[in-house]
Amino acid sequence: VPTPTSVQLPRPRHGVWFWSSHHSWHLFCYSVISSSISCQCTQSFPGESAFTSWRPAFRYYNMWVSLFGALLCCGVMFVINWWAALITYAIELFLYIYVTYKKPDVNWGSSTQALYYVNALDSALALTTVEDHVKNFRPQCIALTGAPMIRPALLDITHTFTKNNGLCICCEVYTGPRKLCVKEMNSGMAKKQAWLTKNKRKAFYTAVAADSFRDGVKSLLQASGLGRMKPNILVIGFKKDWRTATATQVENYVGVIHDAFDFELGMIIVRISQGFDISQVLQVQDELEKLEQERLALEATIKENDFEEGRSGICGFFRKARTLNISKHETKKDSTINTIQSMHVGEFNQKLLEASTQFKKKQGKGSIDIWWLFDDGGLTILIPYILTIRKKWRNCKLRIFTGGKVNRIEEEKLFLICKYHRQIAHINVINHGKMERS
Amino acid sequence: VPTPTSVQLPRPRHGVWFWSSHHSWHLFCYSVISSSISCQCTQSFPGESAFTSWRPAFRYYNMWVSLFGALLCCGVMFVINWWAALITYAIELFLYIYVTYKKPDVNWGSSTQALYYVNALDSALALTTVEDHVKNFRPQCIALTGAPMIRPALLDITHTFTKNNGLCICCEVYTGPRKLCVKEMNSGMAKKQAWLTKNKRKAFYTAVAADSFRDGVKSLLQASGLGRMKPNILVIGFKKDWRTATATQVENYVGVIHDAFDFELGMIIVRISQGFDISQVLQVQDELEKLEQERLALEATIKENDFEEGRSGICGFFRKARTLNISKHETKKDSTINTIQSMHVGEFNQKLLEASTQFKKKQGKGSIDIWWLFDDGGLTILIPYILTIRKKWRNCKLRIFTGGKVNRIEEEKLFLICKYHRQIAHINVINHGKMERS
């Protein structure tokens, strides 16, 4: 039989529980709000006004008061009732993990995103205070890839020596009527940058609309980049169609090279035998995809018809046969298109596609040859050297060809090693058409 | 009289001290080197290769091993001899503080500087993954200031609404023969960016060389910026000399405005009655400075002469008189130049100089008037709103003038408040030439 005291006790206990858990929730909410506000504040620059960008803000707001409030709440929660506080934390943690795991596909325009912006701007500004020093030289490349998916190999090779070191900007020049160009340019911008991100290329995409290719590149060479993050090397593919291209095109191409030198940029011309441009392949792929989608849509409608016919019983038999006929006919047409295309361009495209991914693969045993004809500042040696420190190019040896006398090999080698601190496998001296290996 | 034990003891003790302190030093050095190497590593991107930019590196290097080594050393120092370790730390701390305090004016090309670069690039890349959202819109201005010191007021007003929010790029266009332009441009770049940093303007300086002003601005409008940090507003001073300027100049000016709209940028034209360009004043200041320096140099030579004459005794008396005469004559000439200049341009320059600093000062009580003639997206209201949240502009009220009917004031007000979440002091409705205040 319970004593009077033991009967009376449970009630106050429950009361305490409700009271304290109720308080825990309130305090927790307040603490979360305070701390998130206090976090938000860090997104504005430290300075005169602590407003979160230009969003309306409370006049007497101070981030440290918020932080203090948040910490105080956490403390008081435990003081009031430690196990209610623990349960509250457990539930909140569960909710947090749930939201993080589900990742609702909503763009909140959150303050985290605003923080990214402030970070980027702040560090770009901090960089402007850094003085130039030869030790901190970095290859900052502007690659004329057009849309980055069109010339993936050119982007790959550029990325190989900028990946962990420097800037890489993929450029596209739109020529033609301006209104149209700008519209096309702006609509494609997000897609192309997303492609770069998706393919893990640490590069920026930029586009300009100009009257001519050369004018566009001139704009990019001079104006692109921010503060210290400015291109100092132009990477361009070899003009494969220089025999068949119009005089204006060739003039533009050569003009771009001249411009690069005028604006004091380095210059890299990359050549692979198949050429970089795989827009043909992409076009075919697009068409095939479209056909595939059409086929799928057709199949879906046929299935639907089947289902309907199934419901309408035997009466639908003739209709079914007819649709099947149609579908067979359609697929036949598809396959004929495919065969014709594959006969025409299949083999060529296959080679092109293989060539376009060649810099993604591990390079076999081979050598990187440098024709070092005069001391032009060292970029000719630096870029190949950076290649050799990459995993994929590890098996490639550096070979330097240089003019001079055979008996000066050791001297030259010493000079190079002293000046560029590089370990070089071979130096070959070319003298009057003969070639000897050290 | 010391006992044999007390005589023998000091020796081993000293031995221990030397031994342990010797070890402490070695361990400390090793620990410092390890930790600095481990720090260096963070400057390369997390990824395939952990090389510090492209500098040669040890093949089997791992940053965590270095960190572990550093920590181990610190631990072992205390285990071997705790007070020797403490003394070592004290000395090292002193050396560190000494170097930090002295700040030797040497550019080491240090890895800290390299770190700035990697930070800036990394955060700019992270920003490209952020999707656009109206909440995170920021005014990113490109201001046609020329050299930033030439039009400080234009920079000030732009900086007022980009300071804690967004990007500000100061642009200069060089026109003329290209080789010359590029040379001049590149030589002035560091100086002008340094001016911005020194004057605490969070802005970037960019310059282009182009055939015409309009072409240059076109390049900048399209190509400047990196990834998401791209200008979306063009800030330009009002062309004060439009009556006297040549047709080409005016055409260029109007063309720039057209270009900005074509490339889908916002447009701000700022006008102050005195004009923004203070290059005249700067020129005069430069001249005065030069004269002042000449005067000082002259005085120094006179003093030197005095000193020499003092040594040569009374014999130098006549010579002294002569030099004094000369110096008096010189200073007279100086002052006449000054008077003429000040008579001519002094008053005008004073006004110009005052006008150029007007946005640095606290603005008095006044109002910011907006003529909101149609709903153009809200930039017309956002920019003045950002002005009002600055300390210097706190006493200025927003007044919005809008077309429509008098009885629709409350409606319009509600619409504006709902749409832009702003508190607006006054809305004035203009109707058939009449103006009424709500």
Tab-separated table of C-alpha atoms in Angstrom, chain A:
chain	number	residue	atom	x	y	z
A	1	VAL	CA	0.000	0.000	0.000
A	2	PRO	CA	1.570	3.308	-0.968
A	3	THR	CA	2.134	5.859	1.733
A	4	PRO	CA	0.590	9.331	1.325
A	5	THR	CA	3.964	10.845	0.480
A	6	SER	CA	4.661	8.403	-2.338
A	7	VAL	CA	1.213	9.121	-3.823
A	8	GLN	CA	1.727	12.851	-3.742
A	9	LEU	CA	5.246	12.837	-5.196
A	10	PRO	CA	4.685	11.851	-8.878
A	11	ARG	CA	2.556	14.878	-9.672
A	12	PRO	CA	5.127	17.556	-8.900
A	13	ARG	CA	7.709	15.431	-10.708
A	14	HIS	CA	5.679	15.391	-13.902
A	15	GLY	CA	5.072	19.057	-13.459
A	16	VAL	CA	8.787	19.661	-13.226
A	17	TRP	CA	9.409	17.554	-16.280
A	18	PHE	CA	6.918	19.422	-18.418
A	19	TRP	CA	8.018	22.729	-17.100
A	20	SER	CA	11.696	22.075	-17.663
A	21	SER	CA	11.359	20.415	-21.070
A	22	HIS	CA	9.140	23.264	-22.147
A	23	HIS	CA	11.823	25.675	-21.041
A	24	SER	CA	14.518	23.578	-22.696
A	25	TRP	CA	12.777	23.877	-26.030
A	26	HIS	CA	12.319	27.584	-25.704
A	27	LEU	CA	15.891	28.110	-24.639
A	28	PHE	CA	17.171	25.877	-27.391
A	29	CYS	CA	15.207	27.736	-30.022
A	30	TYR	CA	16.463	31.029	-28.707
A	31	SER	CA	20.028	29.744	-28.614
A	32	VAL	CA	19.844	28.451	-32.199
A	33	ILE	CA	18.421	31.737	-33.443
A	34	SER	CA	21.024	33.749	-31.563
A	35	SER	CA	23.926	31.702	-32.813
A	36	SER	CA	22.689	31.725	-36.396
A	37	ILE	CA	22.326	35.497	-36.244
A	38	SER	CA	25.775	35.727	-34.774
A	39	CYS	CA	27.104	33.554	-37.640
A	40	GLN	CA	25.316	35.668	-40.218
A	41	CYS	CA	27.149	38.686	-39.035
A	42	THR	CA	30.528	37.277	-39.971
A	43	GLN	CA	29.461	37.465	-43.588
A	44	SER	CA	29.683	41.227	-43.610
A	45	PHE	CA	33.149	42.724	-43.665
A	46	PRO	CA	34.592	43.794	-40.363
A	47	GLY	CA	34.083	47.511	-40.522
A	48	GLU	CA	31.814	50.427	-40.023
A	49	SER	CA	28.499	48.700	-40.507
A	50	ALA	CA	27.826	45.131	-39.499
A	51	PHE	CA	24.795	44.664	-41.712
A	52	THR	CA	24.269	41.358	-43.434
A	53	SER	CA	24.836	42.619	-46.954
A	54	TRP	CA	22.067	45.129	-47.596
A	55	ARG	CA	19.251	43.189	-45.992
A	56	PRO	CA	17.249	45.172	-43.424
A	57	ALA	CA	18.703	44.703	-39.959
A	58	PHE	CA	17.950	45.479	-36.328
A	59	ARG	CA	19.402	48.798	-35.346
A	60	TYR	CA	20.978	47.902	-31.996
A	61	TYR	CA	22.218	44.524	-33.113
A	62	ASN	CA	25.609	43.289	-31.951
A	63	MET	CA	27.040	39.913	-32.901
A	64	TRP	CA	28.799	39.348	-29.571
A	65	VAL	CA	25.613	39.899	-27.606
A	66	SER	CA	23.945	37.281	-29.802
A	67	LEU	CA	26.768	34.832	-29.271
A	68	PHE	CA	26.705	35.460	-25.538
A	69	GLY	CA	22.938	34.915	-25.522
A	70	ALA	CA	23.326	31.634	-27.378
A	71	LEU	CA	25.967	30.334	-24.963
A	72	LEU	CA	23.984	31.528	-21.946
A	73	CYS	CA	20.927	29.615	-23.163
A	74	CYS	CA	22.918	26.406	-23.574
A	75	GLY	CA	24.247	26.821	-20.054
A	76	VAL	CA	20.907	27.651	-18.456
A	77	MET	CA	19.284	24.639	-20.147
A	78	PHE	CA	21.608	22.343	-18.252
A	79	VAL	CA	21.265	24.250	-15.005
A	80	ILE	CA	17.459	24.029	-15.056
A	81	ASN	CA	17.294	20.339	-15.889
A	82	TRP	CA	20.247	18.477	-17.306
A	83	TRP	CA	18.452	15.413	-18.657
A	84	ALA	CA	15.701	17.437	-20.325
A	85	ALA	CA	18.479	19.465	-21.954
A	86	LEU	CA	20.178	16.282	-23.147
A	87	ILE	CA	16.948	14.954	-24.656
A	88	THR	CA	16.368	18.292	-26.361
A	89	TYR	CA	19.843	18.154	-27.857
A	90	ALA	CA	19.313	14.588	-29.032
A	91	ILE	CA	16.071	15.507	-30.803
A	92	GLU	CA	17.578	18.601	-32.374
A	93	LEU	CA	20.608	16.636	-33.530
A	94	PHE	CA	18.299	14.087	-35.119
A	95	LEU	CA	16.383	16.841	-36.937
A	96	TYR	CA	19.616	18.429	-38.101
A	97	ILE	CA	20.979	15.150	-39.443
A	98	TYR	CA	17.651	14.433	-41.113
A	99	VAL	CA	17.653	17.774	-42.964
A	100	THR	CA	21.330	17.428	-43.903
A	101	TYR	CA	20.718	13.915	-45.186
A	102	LYS	CA	17.574	14.739	-47.157
A	103	LYS	CA	19.132	17.855	-48.694
A	104	PRO	CA	15.901	19.479	-49.902
A	105	ASP	CA	16.530	20.816	-53.420
A	106	VAL	CA	15.657	24.408	-52.615
A	107	ASN	CA	17.834	27.449	-53.171
A	108	TRP	CA	17.241	29.409	-49.971
A	109	GLY	CA	19.517	32.287	-50.958
A	110	SER	CA	21.027	31.392	-47.630
A	111	SER	CA	23.589	33.388	-45.724
A	112	THR	CA	26.074	30.551	-46.308
A	113	GLN	CA	25.942	31.410	-49.979
A	114	ALA	CA	26.389	35.072	-49.145
A	115	LEU	CA	29.370	34.024	-47.062
A	116	TYR	CA	30.982	32.376	-50.091
A	117	TYR	CA	30.810	35.689	-51.887
A	118	VAL	CA	32.303	37.692	-49.060
A	119	ASN	CA	35.080	35.122	-48.634
A	120	ALA	CA	35.971	35.201	-52.302
A	121	LEU	CA	35.965	38.981	-52.474
A	122	ASP	CA	37.851	39.398	-49.240
A	123	SER	CA	40.625	37.019	-50.200
A	124	ALA	CA	40.917	38.528	-53.681
A	125	LEU	CA	41.361	41.915	-52.017
A	126	ALA	CA	43.907	40.513	-49.573
A	127	LEU	CA	45.831	39.132	-52.539
A	128	THR	CA	46.214	42.610	-54.046
A	129	THR	CA	48.412	43.595	-51.108
A	130	VAL	CA	50.896	40.812	-51.873
A	131	GLU	CA	53.940	41.917	-53.807
A	132	ASP	CA	55.229	40.002	-56.800
A	133	HIS	CA	58.017	37.537	-56.198
A	134	VAL	CA	59.570	35.071	-58.595
A	135	LYS	CA	59.080	32.227	-56.109
A	136	ASN	CA	55.354	32.840	-56.193
A	137	PHE	CA	55.034	32.969	-59.943
A	138	ARG	CA	52.146	30.818	-61.066
A	139	PRO	CA	51.026	29.852	-64.533
A	140	GLN	CA	47.697	31.638	-64.969
A	141	CYS	CA	46.255	30.437	-68.211
A	142	ILE	CA	43.572	31.733	-70.478
A	143	ALA	CA	42.601	28.872	-72.784
A	144	LEU	CA	40.708	29.548	-75.985
A	145	THR	CA	38.561	26.446	-75.739
A	146	GLY	CA	35.294	27.968	-76.838
A	147	ALA	CA	32.621	26.136	-74.888
A	148	PRO	CA	34.698	23.874	-72.611
A	149	MET	CA	32.954	20.690	-73.803
A	150	ILE	CA	33.960	21.401	-77.397
A	151	ARG	CA	37.711	21.108	-76.777
A	152	PRO	CA	38.099	18.940	-73.664
A	153	ALA	CA	41.657	17.881	-74.509
A	154	LEU	CA	42.869	21.484	-74.651
A	155	LEU	CA	41.256	22.113	-71.288
A	156	ASP	CA	42.790	18.904	-69.888
A	157	ILE	CA	46.343	19.777	-70.860
A	158	THR	CA	45.935	23.328	-69.511
A	159	HIS	CA	44.420	21.982	-66.338
A	160	THR	CA	47.388	19.632	-65.938
A	161	PHE	CA	49.713	22.494	-65.168
A	162	THR	CA	47.265	24.851	-63.473
A	163	LYS	CA	45.358	22.369	-61.328
A	164	ASN	CA	47.041	22.860	-57.991
A	165	ASN	CA	48.906	26.002	-58.899
A	166	GLY	CA	47.068	28.596	-60.780
A	167	LEU	CA	44.218	30.118	-62.584
A	168	CYS	CA	42.548	28.618	-65.636
A	169	ILE	CA	39.984	30.558	-67.635
A	170	CYS	CA	38.082	28.960	-70.514
A	171	CYS	CA	37.139	31.544	-73.070
A	172	GLU	CA	34.554	31.744	-75.762
A	173	VAL	CA	34.107	34.510	-78.312
A	174	TYR	CA	30.712	35.053	-79.903
A	175	THR	CA	30.746	36.916	-83.184
A	176	GLY	CA	27.726	38.203	-85.018
A	177	PRO	CA	24.816	40.559	-84.323
A	178	ARG	CA	25.306	41.779	-80.790
A	179	LYS	CA	21.805	41.465	-79.321
A	180	LEU	CA	21.600	37.848	-80.433
A	181	CYS	CA	25.103	37.045	-79.199
A	182	VAL	CA	24.548	38.543	-75.767
A	183	LYS	CA	21.317	36.604	-75.370
A	184	GLU	CA	22.930	33.318	-76.386
A	185	MET	CA	25.986	34.061	-74.254
A	186	ASN	CA	24.055	34.828	-71.083
A	187	SER	CA	21.776	31.833	-71.479
A	188	GLY	CA	24.667	29.379	-71.874
A	189	MET	CA	26.906	30.776	-69.142
A	190	ALA	CA	25.520	28.896	-66.142
A	191	LYS	CA	25.358	25.611	-68.068
A	192	LYS	CA	28.983	25.767	-69.147
A	193	GLN	CA	30.279	26.700	-65.703
A	194	ALA	CA	28.213	23.830	-64.295
A	195	TRP	CA	29.848	21.479	-66.811
A	196	LEU	CA	33.267	22.544	-65.534
A	197	THR	CA	32.252	21.974	-61.924
A	198	LYS	CA	30.674	18.611	-62.739
A	199	ASN	CA	33.796	17.441	-64.556
A	200	LYS	CA	35.999	18.591	-61.665
A	201	ARG	CA	37.863	21.158	-63.696
A	202	LYS	CA	39.133	23.982	-61.531
A	203	ALA	CA	38.453	26.592	-64.151
A	204	PHE	CA	36.299	29.620	-64.852
A	205	TYR	CA	34.204	30.101	-67.944
A	206	THR	CA	34.090	33.514	-69.594
A	207	ALA	CA	32.510	34.661	-72.806
A	208	VAL	CA	32.481	37.875	-74.776
A	209	ALA	CA	30.554	39.110	-77.763
A	210	ALA	CA	32.692	40.983	-80.262
A	211	ASP	CA	32.828	42.043	-83.877
A	212	SER	CA	35.646	39.639	-84.676
A	213	PHE	CA	37.436	36.725	-83.028
A	214	ARG	CA	40.561	38.800	-82.614
A	215	ASP	CA	38.739	41.708	-80.955
A	216	GLY	CA	37.087	39.339	-78.511
A	217	VAL	CA	40.350	37.683	-77.548
A	218	LYS	CA	41.961	41.115	-77.186
A	219	SER	CA	39.279	42.062	-74.650
A	220	LEU	CA	39.794	38.840	-72.739
A	221	LEU	CA	43.573	39.076	-72.707
A	222	GLN	CA	43.482	42.526	-71.173
A	223	ALA	CA	40.414	42.747	-69.016
A	224	SER	CA	39.727	39.250	-67.683
A	225	GLY	CA	40.670	38.318	-64.158
A	226	LEU	CA	40.436	40.196	-60.902
A	227	GLY	CA	43.321	41.950	-59.178
A	228	ARG	CA	46.275	39.586	-59.013
A	229	MET	CA	44.340	36.718	-60.528
A	230	LYS	CA	45.032	37.789	-64.077
A	231	PRO	CA	46.075	35.537	-66.942
A	232	ASN	CA	49.756	35.583	-67.874
A	233	ILE	CA	49.754	32.763	-70.430
A	234	LEU	CA	47.565	32.294	-73.489
A	235	VAL	CA	46.859	28.662	-74.414
A	236	ILE	CA	45.572	28.111	-77.897
A	237	GLY	CA	45.114	25.051	-80.109
A	238	PHE	CA	47.029	24.705	-83.343
A	239	LYS	CA	44.931	25.889	-86.288
A	240	LYS	CA	44.453	22.570	-88.054
A	241	ASP	CA	42.537	23.966	-91.012
A	242	TRP	CA	45.005	26.696	-91.886
A	243	ARG	CA	45.227	25.437	-95.471
A	244	THR	CA	41.503	25.572	-96.110
A	245	ALA	CA	40.459	28.450	-93.835
A	246	THR	CA	39.758	31.898	-95.257
A	247	ALA	CA	42.433	34.561	-95.198
A	248	THR	CA	40.490	36.531	-92.549
A	249	GLN	CA	40.406	33.554	-90.212
A	250	VAL	CA	44.125	32.938	-90.543
A	251	GLU	CA	44.818	36.641	-90.097
A	252	ASN	CA	42.717	36.649	-86.938
A	253	TYR	CA	44.580	33.620	-85.615
A	254	VAL	CA	47.990	35.129	-86.226
A	255	GLY	CA	46.740	38.474	-84.905
A	256	VAL	CA	45.766	36.848	-81.615
A	257	ILE	CA	49.319	35.552	-81.197
A	258	HIS	CA	50.692	39.019	-81.895
A	259	ASP	CA	48.277	40.552	-79.388
A	260	ALA	CA	49.333	38.097	-76.710
A	261	PHE	CA	52.962	39.123	-77.112
A	262	ASP	CA	52.034	42.812	-77.204
A	263	PHE	CA	50.184	42.514	-73.908
A	264	GLU	CA	53.186	40.690	-72.424
A	265	LEU	CA	51.604	37.286	-72.007
A	266	GLY	CA	53.289	33.936	-72.439
A	267	MET	CA	52.094	31.791	-75.308
A	268	ILE	CA	51.422	28.067	-75.562
A	269	ILE	CA	50.264	26.502	-78.826
A	270	VAL	CA	49.120	22.918	-78.373
A	271	ARG	CA	48.806	20.457	-81.230
A	272	ILE	CA	47.458	16.931	-81.391
A	273	SER	CA	47.207	15.155	-84.715
A	274	GLN	CA	43.422	14.641	-84.581
A	275	GLY	CA	42.669	18.237	-83.618
A	276	PHE	CA	40.876	19.433	-80.487
A	277	ASP	CA	37.451	20.317	-81.792
A	278	ILE	CA	34.961	17.505	-81.114
A	279	SER	CA	31.809	19.503	-81.843
A	280	GLN	CA	30.955	17.008	-84.647
A	281	VAL	CA	30.951	14.135	-82.193
A	282	LEU	CA	28.877	16.094	-79.711
A	283	GLN	CA	26.382	16.910	-82.451
A	284	VAL	CA	26.037	13.248	-83.407
A	285	GLN	CA	25.716	12.293	-79.746
A	286	ASP	CA	23.011	14.913	-79.306
A	287	GLU	CA	21.122	13.567	-82.312
A	288	LEU	CA	21.419	9.997	-81.104
A	289	GLU	CA	20.193	11.025	-77.691
A	290	LYS	CA	17.237	12.790	-79.246
A	291	LEU	CA	16.409	9.711	-81.321
A	292	GLU	CA	16.771	7.504	-78.269
A	293	GLN	CA	14.401	9.725	-76.343
A	294	GLU	CA	11.903	9.639	-79.194
A	295	ARG	CA	12.148	5.865	-79.291
A	296	LEU	CA	11.556	5.645	-75.560
A	297	ALA	CA	8.584	7.989	-75.824
A	298	LEU	CA	7.189	5.842	-78.641
A	299	GLU	CA	7.665	2.654	-76.644
A	300	ALA	CA	5.943	4.261	-73.698
A	301	THR	CA	2.930	5.181	-75.837
A	302	ILE	CA	2.848	1.661	-77.291
A	303	LYS	CA	2.890	0.166	-73.818
A	304	GLU	CA	0.113	2.507	-72.806
A	305	ASN	CA	-1.857	1.421	-75.833
A	306	ASP	CA	-1.175	-2.207	-74.926
A	307	PHE	CA	-2.472	-1.540	-71.469
A	308	GLU	CA	-5.605	0.125	-72.807
A	309	GLU	CA	-6.078	-2.633	-75.341
A	310	GLY	CA	-5.568	-5.197	-72.641
A	311	ARG	CA	-8.509	-3.630	-70.882
A	312	SER	CA	-10.624	-3.507	-74.028
A	313	GLY	CA	-10.006	-7.229	-74.530
A	314	ILE	CA	-9.828	-9.053	-77.850
A	315	CYS	CA	-11.451	-6.176	-79.720
A	316	GLY	CA	-8.152	-4.290	-79.648
A	317	PHE	CA	-6.208	-7.025	-81.426
A	318	PHE	CA	-6.100	-5.400	-84.847
A	319	ARG	CA	-5.203	-2.009	-83.460
A	320	LYS	CA	-2.313	-3.569	-81.539
A	321	ALA	CA	-0.932	-5.208	-84.659
A	322	ARG	CA	-1.083	-1.906	-86.481
A	323	THR	CA	0.834	-0.021	-83.782
A	324	LEU	CA	3.437	-2.751	-83.624
A	325	ASN	CA	3.898	-2.421	-87.341
A	326	ILE	CA	4.378	1.302	-86.999
A	327	SER	CA	6.831	0.928	-84.163
A	328	LYS	CA	8.863	-1.634	-86.084
A	329	HIS	CA	8.940	0.669	-89.048
A	330	GLU	CA	10.099	3.539	-86.838
A	331	THR	CA	12.901	1.588	-85.245
A	332	LYS	CA	14.004	0.411	-88.679
A	333	LYS	CA	14.247	4.021	-89.831
A	334	ASP	CA	16.244	4.835	-86.691
A	335	SER	CA	18.706	2.085	-87.296
A	336	THR	CA	19.198	3.028	-90.935
A	337	ILE	CA	20.021	6.583	-89.891
A	338	ASN	CA	22.462	5.216	-87.353
A	339	THR	CA	24.141	2.933	-89.872
A	340	ILE	CA	24.549	5.658	-92.425
A	341	GLN	CA	25.977	8.000	-89.838
A	342	SER	CA	28.292	5.433	-88.394
A	343	MET	CA	29.497	4.452	-91.860
A	344	HIS	CA	30.225	8.055	-92.700
A	345	VAL	CA	31.759	9.442	-89.564
A	346	GLY	CA	31.795	6.614	-87.052
A	347	GLU	CA	35.407	5.602	-87.359
A	348	PHE	CA	36.664	9.157	-87.572
A	349	ASN	CA	34.568	10.204	-84.583
A	350	GLN	CA	35.830	7.275	-82.558
A	351	LYS	CA	39.402	8.393	-83.131
A	352	LEU	CA	38.507	11.991	-82.352
A	353	LEU	CA	36.804	10.980	-79.124
A	354	GLU	CA	39.772	8.881	-78.081
A	355	ALA	CA	42.139	11.743	-78.837
A	356	SER	CA	40.002	14.126	-76.805
A	357	THR	CA	40.400	12.029	-73.663
A	358	GLN	CA	44.091	11.228	-74.113
A	359	PHE	CA	45.281	13.666	-71.440
A	360	LYS	CA	42.929	12.193	-68.869
A	361	LYS	CA	44.701	8.850	-69.071
A	362	LYS	CA	48.047	7.891	-67.616
A	363	GLN	CA	50.807	8.716	-70.065
A	364	GLY	CA	53.057	5.796	-70.983
A	365	LYS	CA	56.840	5.803	-71.000
A	366	GLY	CA	58.053	8.589	-73.194
A	367	SER	CA	59.877	11.855	-73.212
A	368	ILE	CA	59.020	15.532	-73.122
A	369	ASP	CA	61.276	17.331	-75.564
A	370	ILE	CA	62.201	20.949	-75.078
A	371	TRP	CA	63.900	22.968	-77.773
A	372	TRP	CA	65.634	25.519	-75.630
A	373	LEU	CA	67.124	27.801	-78.233
A	374	PHE	CA	67.695	30.878	-76.105
A	375	ASP	CA	67.148	31.928	-72.498
A	376	ASP	CA	63.663	33.427	-72.686
A	377	GLY	CA	62.940	33.563	-68.972
A	378	GLY	CA	62.346	29.929	-68.204
A	379	LEU	CA	58.669	29.377	-69.049
A	380	THR	CA	59.801	26.933	-71.735
A	381	ILE	CA	61.312	24.787	-69.014
A	382	LEU	CA	58.858	25.490	-66.199
A	383	ILE	CA	55.736	24.256	-67.987
A	384	PRO	CA	57.221	20.870	-69.019
A	385	TYR	CA	58.703	20.539	-65.543
A	386	ILE	CA	55.269	21.014	-63.982
A	387	LEU	CA	53.991	18.306	-66.331
A	388	THR	CA	56.575	15.854	-65.030
A	389	ILE	CA	55.515	16.292	-61.397
A	390	ARG	CA	51.990	15.124	-62.211
A	391	LYS	CA	51.146	11.506	-61.523
A	392	LYS	CA	49.930	10.860	-65.060
A	393	TRP	CA	53.141	12.148	-66.609
A	394	ARG	CA	55.472	10.548	-64.095
A	395	ASN	CA	57.010	8.146	-66.607
A	396	CYS	CA	57.989	10.903	-69.022
A	397	LYS	CA	61.558	12.138	-69.030
A	398	LEU	CA	62.596	15.691	-69.797
A	399	ARG	CA	64.974	16.098	-72.734
A	400	ILE	CA	66.390	19.481	-73.544
A	401	PHE	CA	67.746	20.280	-76.995
A	402	THR	CA	69.937	23.286	-77.185
A	403	GLY	CA	72.248	24.908	-79.691
A	404	GLY	CA	75.973	25.199	-79.052
A	405	LYS	CA	79.057	23.052	-78.989
A	406	VAL	CA	79.247	19.413	-77.931
A	407	ASN	CA	81.967	20.035	-75.381
A	408	ARG	CA	79.810	22.631	-73.658
A	409	ILE	CA	77.137	20.120	-72.628
A	410	GLU	CA	78.274	19.868	-69.015
A	411	GLU	CA	78.526	23.625	-68.771
A	412	GLU	CA	75.020	24.146	-70.136
A	413	LYS	CA	73.635	21.445	-67.899
A	414	LEU	CA	75.173	23.055	-64.861
A	415	PHE	CA	73.826	26.435	-65.894
A	416	LEU	CA	70.308	25.093	-66.301
A	417	ILE	CA	70.403	23.194	-63.036
A	418	CYS	CA	71.717	26.208	-61.164
A	419	LYS	CA	69.242	28.587	-62.695
A	420	TYR	CA	66.076	26.544	-62.567
A	421	HIS	CA	66.905	24.027	-59.826
A	422	ARG	CA	65.602	21.204	-61.956
A	423	GLN	CA	66.860	17.692	-62.420
A	424	ILE	CA	67.138	17.104	-66.130
A	425	ALA	CA	67.551	13.689	-67.675
A	426	HIS	CA	69.150	14.591	-70.971
A	427	ILE	CA	70.589	17.575	-72.676
A	428	ASN	CA	71.143	17.264	-76.378
A	429	VAL	CA	73.275	19.710	-78.257
A	430	ILE	CA	72.439	20.381	-81.864
A	431	ASN	CA	75.296	21.684	-83.910
A	432	HIS	CA	75.268	22.180	-87.650
A	433	GLY	CA	72.524	19.667	-88.282
A	434	LYS	CA	74.123	16.919	-86.206
A	435	MET	CA	72.571	15.765	-82.950
A	436	GLU	CA	74.428	14.128	-80.113
A	437	ARG	CA	73.155	12.886	-76.831
A	438	SER	CA	74.980	13.544	-73.580
